[in-house]
Amino acid sequence: MPEKKPYEYAVIRVVPRVEREEFLNVGVVLFASGKKFLQAKFHLDKKRLRMLYSDVNIPVIQQSLESFERICIGGAEAGPIGSFSAAERFRWLSATRSTVLQMSKVHTGLTTDPALTLNELYEQLVLR
């Protein structure tokens, strides 16, 4: 039986009007150092987001979410942050922000398959 390794994750939230503190979960970032895994998965439900704030700038949010994916992959495509270690990139992505894109607190668990765990968290926290 494969050994379970620790992982950390944070939920990506869109907060279209920061002063109202209403948000929509749109993605998950999962980091498992023992499995050398850092990946983000997101879905932007435009209809639900516009229900929170009709003037939300969907293209800007989409671009920002795509940058999360690039940062997870790392390298030159991710800009200066792409040269950081996977742990440093996760810490940067999961840092507290007061912008339209915010992160939940970091949560932990154990997994044998981080990709499967990411998909499960995505299903539970974003799609439901």
mmCIF file with all atom_site columns, C-alpha atoms in Angstrom:
data_model
loop_
_atom_site.group_PDB
_atom_site.id
_atom_site.type_symbol
_atom_site.label_atom_id
_atom_site.label_alt_id
_atom_site.label_comp_id
_atom_site.label_asym_id
_atom_site.label_entity_id
_atom_site.label_seq_id
_atom_site.pdbx_PDB_ins_code
_atom_site.Cartn_x
_atom_site.Cartn_y
_atom_site.Cartn_z
_atom_site.occupancy
_atom_site.B_iso_or_equiv
_atom_site.pdbx_formal_charge
_atom_site.auth_seq_id
_atom_site.auth_comp_id
_atom_site.auth_asym_id
_atom_site.auth_atom_id
_atom_site.pdbx_PDB_model_num
ATOM 1   C CA . MET A 1 1   ? 0.000   0.000  0.000   1.00 0.00 ? 1   MET A CA 1
ATOM 2   C CA . PRO A 1 2   ? 1.427   3.421  -0.963  1.00 0.00 ? 2   PRO A CA 1
ATOM 3   C CA . GLU A 1 3   ? 2.537   5.633  1.888   1.00 0.00 ? 3   GLU A CA 1
ATOM 4   C CA . LYS A 1 4   ? 0.416   8.669  2.659   1.00 0.00 ? 4   LYS A CA 1
ATOM 5   C CA . LYS A 1 5   ? 2.272   11.966 2.507   1.00 0.00 ? 5   LYS A CA 1
ATOM 6   C CA . PRO A 1 6   ? 1.255   15.354 3.900   1.00 0.00 ? 6   PRO A CA 1
ATOM 7   C CA . TYR A 1 7   ? -0.256  17.987 1.657   1.00 0.00 ? 7   TYR A CA 1
ATOM 8   C CA . GLU A 1 8   ? -1.433  21.566 2.050   1.00 0.00 ? 8   GLU A CA 1
ATOM 9   C CA . TYR A 1 9   ? -4.119  23.374 0.134   1.00 0.00 ? 9   TYR A CA 1
ATOM 10  C CA . ALA A 1 10  ? -5.877  26.720 -0.058  1.00 0.00 ? 10  ALA A CA 1
ATOM 11  C CA . VAL A 1 11  ? -9.125  27.676 -1.745  1.00 0.00 ? 11  VAL A CA 1
ATOM 12  C CA . ILE A 1 12  ? -9.036  30.467 -4.338  1.00 0.00 ? 12  ILE A CA 1
ATOM 13  C CA . ARG A 1 13  ? -11.874 32.932 -3.850  1.00 0.00 ? 13  ARG A CA 1
ATOM 14  C CA . VAL A 1 14  ? -13.161 35.813 -5.934  1.00 0.00 ? 14  VAL A CA 1
ATOM 15  C CA . VAL A 1 15  ? -14.264 38.717 -3.756  1.00 0.00 ? 15  VAL A CA 1
ATOM 16  C CA . PRO A 1 16  ? -15.735 41.159 -6.304  1.00 0.00 ? 16  PRO A CA 1
ATOM 17  C CA . ARG A 1 17  ? -16.505 43.857 -3.722  1.00 0.00 ? 17  ARG A CA 1
ATOM 18  C CA . VAL A 1 18  ? -13.931 43.565 -0.972  1.00 0.00 ? 18  VAL A CA 1
ATOM 19  C CA . GLU A 1 19  ? -15.850 45.887 1.326   1.00 0.00 ? 19  GLU A CA 1
ATOM 20  C CA . ARG A 1 20  ? -18.845 43.481 1.331   1.00 0.00 ? 20  ARG A CA 1
ATOM 21  C CA . GLU A 1 21  ? -16.709 40.382 2.014   1.00 0.00 ? 21  GLU A CA 1
ATOM 22  C CA . GLU A 1 22  ? -18.930 38.196 -0.200  1.00 0.00 ? 22  GLU A CA 1
ATOM 23  C CA . PHE A 1 23  ? -17.008 35.601 -2.147  1.00 0.00 ? 23  PHE A CA 1
ATOM 24  C CA . LEU A 1 24  ? -17.272 32.731 -4.580  1.00 0.00 ? 24  LEU A CA 1
ATOM 25  C CA . ASN A 1 25  ? -14.926 29.740 -4.382  1.00 0.00 ? 25  ASN A CA 1
ATOM 26  C CA . VAL A 1 26  ? -13.370 29.362 -7.836  1.00 0.00 ? 26  VAL A CA 1
ATOM 27  C CA . GLY A 1 27  ? -10.364 27.094 -7.366  1.00 0.00 ? 27  GLY A CA 1
ATOM 28  C CA . VAL A 1 28  ? -7.931  25.130 -5.247  1.00 0.00 ? 28  VAL A CA 1
ATOM 29  C CA . VAL A 1 29  ? -4.132  25.156 -5.023  1.00 0.00 ? 29  VAL A CA 1
ATOM 30  C CA . LEU A 1 30  ? -2.569  21.982 -3.615  1.00 0.00 ? 30  LEU A CA 1
ATOM 31  C CA . PHE A 1 31  ? 1.056   21.472 -2.559  1.00 0.00 ? 31  PHE A CA 1
ATOM 32  C CA . ALA A 1 32  ? 2.541   18.113 -1.533  1.00 0.00 ? 32  ALA A CA 1
ATOM 33  C CA . SER A 1 33  ? 6.279   18.462 -0.956  1.00 0.00 ? 33  SER A CA 1
ATOM 34  C CA . GLY A 1 34  ? 6.856   14.725 -0.447  1.00 0.00 ? 34  GLY A CA 1
ATOM 35  C CA . LYS A 1 35  ? 5.296   14.045 -3.845  1.00 0.00 ? 35  LYS A CA 1
ATOM 36  C CA . LYS A 1 36  ? 6.886   17.082 -5.561  1.00 0.00 ? 36  LYS A CA 1
ATOM 37  C CA . PHE A 1 37  ? 3.430   18.333 -6.517  1.00 0.00 ? 37  PHE A CA 1
ATOM 38  C CA . LEU A 1 38  ? 2.113   21.881 -6.876  1.00 0.00 ? 38  LEU A CA 1
ATOM 39  C CA . GLN A 1 39  ? -0.970  22.458 -8.972  1.00 0.00 ? 39  GLN A CA 1
ATOM 40  C CA . ALA A 1 40  ? -4.008  24.725 -9.203  1.00 0.00 ? 40  ALA A CA 1
ATOM 41  C CA . LYS A 1 41  ? -7.407  23.902 -10.608 1.00 0.00 ? 41  LYS A CA 1
ATOM 42  C CA . PHE A 1 42  ? -10.154 26.464 -11.122 1.00 0.00 ? 42  PHE A CA 1
ATOM 43  C CA . HIS A 1 43  ? -13.531 27.130 -12.698 1.00 0.00 ? 43  HIS A CA 1
ATOM 44  C CA . LEU A 1 44  ? -14.977 30.608 -13.075 1.00 0.00 ? 44  LEU A CA 1
ATOM 45  C CA . ASP A 1 45  ? -18.794 30.483 -12.936 1.00 0.00 ? 45  ASP A CA 1
ATOM 46  C CA . LYS A 1 46  ? -19.503 33.812 -14.634 1.00 0.00 ? 46  LYS A CA 1
ATOM 47  C CA . LYS A 1 47  ? -23.249 33.715 -14.007 1.00 0.00 ? 47  LYS A CA 1
ATOM 48  C CA . ARG A 1 48  ? -22.859 33.178 -10.236 1.00 0.00 ? 48  ARG A CA 1
ATOM 49  C CA . LEU A 1 49  ? -20.108 35.787 -10.063 1.00 0.00 ? 49  LEU A CA 1
ATOM 50  C CA . ARG A 1 50  ? -22.280 38.382 -11.817 1.00 0.00 ? 50  ARG A CA 1
ATOM 51  C CA . MET A 1 51  ? -25.007 37.669 -9.271  1.00 0.00 ? 51  MET A CA 1
ATOM 52  C CA . LEU A 1 52  ? -22.630 38.964 -6.591  1.00 0.00 ? 52  LEU A CA 1
ATOM 53  C CA . TYR A 1 53  ? -21.544 41.962 -8.616  1.00 0.00 ? 53  TYR A CA 1
ATOM 54  C CA . SER A 1 54  ? -22.809 42.678 -12.118 1.00 0.00 ? 54  SER A CA 1
ATOM 55  C CA . ASP A 1 55  ? -19.851 44.904 -13.084 1.00 0.00 ? 55  ASP A CA 1
ATOM 56  C CA . VAL A 1 56  ? -17.156 42.351 -12.238 1.00 0.00 ? 56  VAL A CA 1
ATOM 57  C CA . ASN A 1 57  ? -14.248 42.334 -14.702 1.00 0.00 ? 57  ASN A CA 1
ATOM 58  C CA . ILE A 1 58  ? -14.295 38.673 -15.784 1.00 0.00 ? 58  ILE A CA 1
ATOM 59  C CA . PRO A 1 59  ? -11.329 38.859 -18.243 1.00 0.00 ? 59  PRO A CA 1
ATOM 60  C CA . VAL A 1 60  ? -9.004  40.303 -15.573 1.00 0.00 ? 60  VAL A CA 1
ATOM 61  C CA . ILE A 1 61  ? -10.018 37.617 -13.072 1.00 0.00 ? 61  ILE A CA 1
ATOM 62  C CA . GLN A 1 62  ? -9.544  34.903 -15.716 1.00 0.00 ? 62  GLN A CA 1
ATOM 63  C CA . GLN A 1 63  ? -6.031  36.191 -16.495 1.00 0.00 ? 63  GLN A CA 1
ATOM 64  C CA . SER A 1 64  ? -5.141  36.245 -12.809 1.00 0.00 ? 64  SER A CA 1
ATOM 65  C CA . LEU A 1 65  ? -6.341  32.672 -12.343 1.00 0.00 ? 65  LEU A CA 1
ATOM 66  C CA . GLU A 1 66  ? -4.306  31.566 -15.347 1.00 0.00 ? 66  GLU A CA 1
ATOM 67  C CA . SER A 1 67  ? -1.249  33.183 -13.747 1.00 0.00 ? 67  SER A CA 1
ATOM 68  C CA . PHE A 1 68  ? -1.819  30.935 -10.702 1.00 0.00 ? 68  PHE A CA 1
ATOM 69  C CA . GLU A 1 69  ? -1.463  27.913 -12.999 1.00 0.00 ? 69  GLU A CA 1
ATOM 70  C CA . ARG A 1 70  ? 1.765   29.306 -14.504 1.00 0.00 ? 70  ARG A CA 1
ATOM 71  C CA . ILE A 1 71  ? 3.210   29.997 -11.062 1.00 0.00 ? 71  ILE A CA 1
ATOM 72  C CA . CYS A 1 72  ? 2.454   26.421 -9.995  1.00 0.00 ? 72  CYS A CA 1
ATOM 73  C CA . ILE A 1 73  ? 4.363   25.122 -13.025 1.00 0.00 ? 73  ILE A CA 1
ATOM 74  C CA . GLY A 1 74  ? 7.225   27.552 -12.405 1.00 0.00 ? 74  GLY A CA 1
ATOM 75  C CA . GLY A 1 75  ? 9.938   28.634 -14.807 1.00 0.00 ? 75  GLY A CA 1
ATOM 76  C CA . ALA A 1 76  ? 10.322  31.773 -16.913 1.00 0.00 ? 76  ALA A CA 1
ATOM 77  C CA . GLU A 1 77  ? 6.645   31.772 -18.004 1.00 0.00 ? 77  GLU A CA 1
ATOM 78  C CA . ALA A 1 78  ? 5.716   32.551 -14.381 1.00 0.00 ? 78  ALA A CA 1
ATOM 79  C CA . GLY A 1 79  ? 7.917   35.640 -14.159 1.00 0.00 ? 79  GLY A CA 1
ATOM 80  C CA . PRO A 1 80  ? 10.301  36.226 -11.244 1.00 0.00 ? 80  PRO A CA 1
ATOM 81  C CA . ILE A 1 81  ? 8.220   34.041 -8.894  1.00 0.00 ? 81  ILE A CA 1
ATOM 82  C CA . GLY A 1 82  ? 8.713   31.113 -11.266 1.00 0.00 ? 82  GLY A CA 1
ATOM 83  C CA . SER A 1 83  ? 12.316  30.796 -10.097 1.00 0.00 ? 83  SER A CA 1
ATOM 84  C CA . PHE A 1 84  ? 11.251  30.155 -6.482  1.00 0.00 ? 84  PHE A CA 1
ATOM 85  C CA . SER A 1 85  ? 11.103  26.623 -5.073  1.00 0.00 ? 85  SER A CA 1
ATOM 86  C CA . ALA A 1 86  ? 7.693   24.901 -5.160  1.00 0.00 ? 86  ALA A CA 1
ATOM 87  C CA . ALA A 1 87  ? 7.256   25.536 -1.422  1.00 0.00 ? 87  ALA A CA 1
ATOM 88  C CA . GLU A 1 88  ? 8.035   29.232 -1.850  1.00 0.00 ? 88  GLU A CA 1
ATOM 89  C CA . ARG A 1 89  ? 5.642   29.487 -4.808  1.00 0.00 ? 89  ARG A CA 1
ATOM 90  C CA . PHE A 1 90  ? 2.871   27.863 -2.746  1.00 0.00 ? 90  PHE A CA 1
ATOM 91  C CA . ARG A 1 91  ? 3.524   30.259 0.151   1.00 0.00 ? 91  ARG A CA 1
ATOM 92  C CA . TRP A 1 92  ? 3.394   33.198 -2.267  1.00 0.00 ? 92  TRP A CA 1
ATOM 93  C CA . LEU A 1 93  ? 0.137   31.969 -3.826  1.00 0.00 ? 93  LEU A CA 1
ATOM 94  C CA . SER A 1 94  ? -1.517  31.237 -0.473  1.00 0.00 ? 94  SER A CA 1
ATOM 95  C CA . ALA A 1 95  ? -0.482  34.506 1.201   1.00 0.00 ? 95  ALA A CA 1
ATOM 96  C CA . THR A 1 96  ? -3.212  36.706 2.678   1.00 0.00 ? 96  THR A CA 1
ATOM 97  C CA . ARG A 1 97  ? -4.429  39.393 0.278   1.00 0.00 ? 97  ARG A CA 1
ATOM 98  C CA . SER A 1 98  ? -7.058  42.114 0.332   1.00 0.00 ? 98  SER A CA 1
ATOM 99  C CA . THR A 1 99  ? -7.730  42.090 -3.401  1.00 0.00 ? 99  THR A CA 1
ATOM 100 C CA . VAL A 1 100 ? -10.447 40.672 -5.640  1.00 0.00 ? 100 VAL A CA 1
ATOM 101 C CA . LEU A 1 101 ? -8.646  37.291 -5.669  1.00 0.00 ? 101 LEU A CA 1
ATOM 102 C CA . GLN A 1 102 ? -8.089  35.978 -2.155  1.00 0.00 ? 102 GLN A CA 1
ATOM 103 C CA . MET A 1 103 ? -7.046  32.697 -0.584  1.00 0.00 ? 103 MET A CA 1
ATOM 104 C CA . SER A 1 104 ? -8.559  30.757 2.282   1.00 0.00 ? 104 SER A CA 1
ATOM 105 C CA . LYS A 1 105 ? -6.375  29.780 5.200   1.00 0.00 ? 105 LYS A CA 1
ATOM 106 C CA . VAL A 1 106 ? -4.067  26.872 4.426   1.00 0.00 ? 106 VAL A CA 1
ATOM 107 C CA . HIS A 1 107 ? -5.448  23.449 5.357   1.00 0.00 ? 107 HIS A CA 1
ATOM 108 C CA . THR A 1 108 ? -3.578  20.132 5.595   1.00 0.00 ? 108 THR A CA 1
ATOM 109 C CA . GLY A 1 109 ? -4.140  16.433 5.099   1.00 0.00 ? 109 GLY A CA 1
ATOM 110 C CA . LEU A 1 110 ? -2.543  13.154 4.042   1.00 0.00 ? 110 LEU A CA 1
ATOM 111 C CA . THR A 1 111 ? -2.681  11.626 0.569   1.00 0.00 ? 111 THR A CA 1
ATOM 112 C CA . THR A 1 112 ? -1.165  8.906  -1.576  1.00 0.00 ? 112 THR A CA 1
ATOM 113 C CA . ASP A 1 113 ? -2.247  10.696 -4.769  1.00 0.00 ? 113 ASP A CA 1
ATOM 114 C CA . PRO A 1 114 ? -2.142  14.521 -4.741  1.00 0.00 ? 114 PRO A CA 1
ATOM 115 C CA . ALA A 1 115 ? -3.741  14.857 -8.198  1.00 0.00 ? 115 ALA A CA 1
ATOM 116 C CA . LEU A 1 116 ? -6.723  12.770 -7.077  1.00 0.00 ? 116 LEU A CA 1
ATOM 117 C CA . THR A 1 117 ? -6.958  14.754 -3.836  1.00 0.00 ? 117 THR A CA 1
ATOM 118 C CA . LEU A 1 118 ? -6.880  18.029 -5.781  1.00 0.00 ? 118 LEU A CA 1
ATOM 119 C CA . ASN A 1 119 ? -9.748  16.802 -7.961  1.00 0.00 ? 119 ASN A CA 1
ATOM 120 C CA . GLU A 1 120 ? -11.759 15.728 -4.900  1.00 0.00 ? 120 GLU A CA 1
ATOM 121 C CA . LEU A 1 121 ? -11.237 19.077 -3.168  1.00 0.00 ? 121 LEU A CA 1
ATOM 122 C CA . TYR A 1 122 ? -12.117 20.906 -6.389  1.00 0.00 ? 122 TYR A CA 1
ATOM 123 C CA . GLU A 1 123 ? -15.362 18.923 -6.692  1.00 0.00 ? 123 GLU A CA 1
ATOM 124 C CA . GLN A 1 124 ? -16.303 19.515 -3.031  1.00 0.00 ? 124 GLN A CA 1
ATOM 125 C CA . LEU A 1 125 ? -15.275 23.151 -2.630  1.00 0.00 ? 125 LEU A CA 1
ATOM 126 C CA . VAL A 1 126 ? -15.735 24.713 -6.070  1.00 0.00 ? 126 VAL A CA 1
ATOM 127 C CA . LEU A 1 127 ? -18.248 22.783 -8.146  1.00 0.00 ? 127 LEU A CA 1
ATOM 128 C CA . ARG A 1 128 ? -20.833 22.079 -5.408  1.00 0.00 ? 128 ARG A CA 1
#
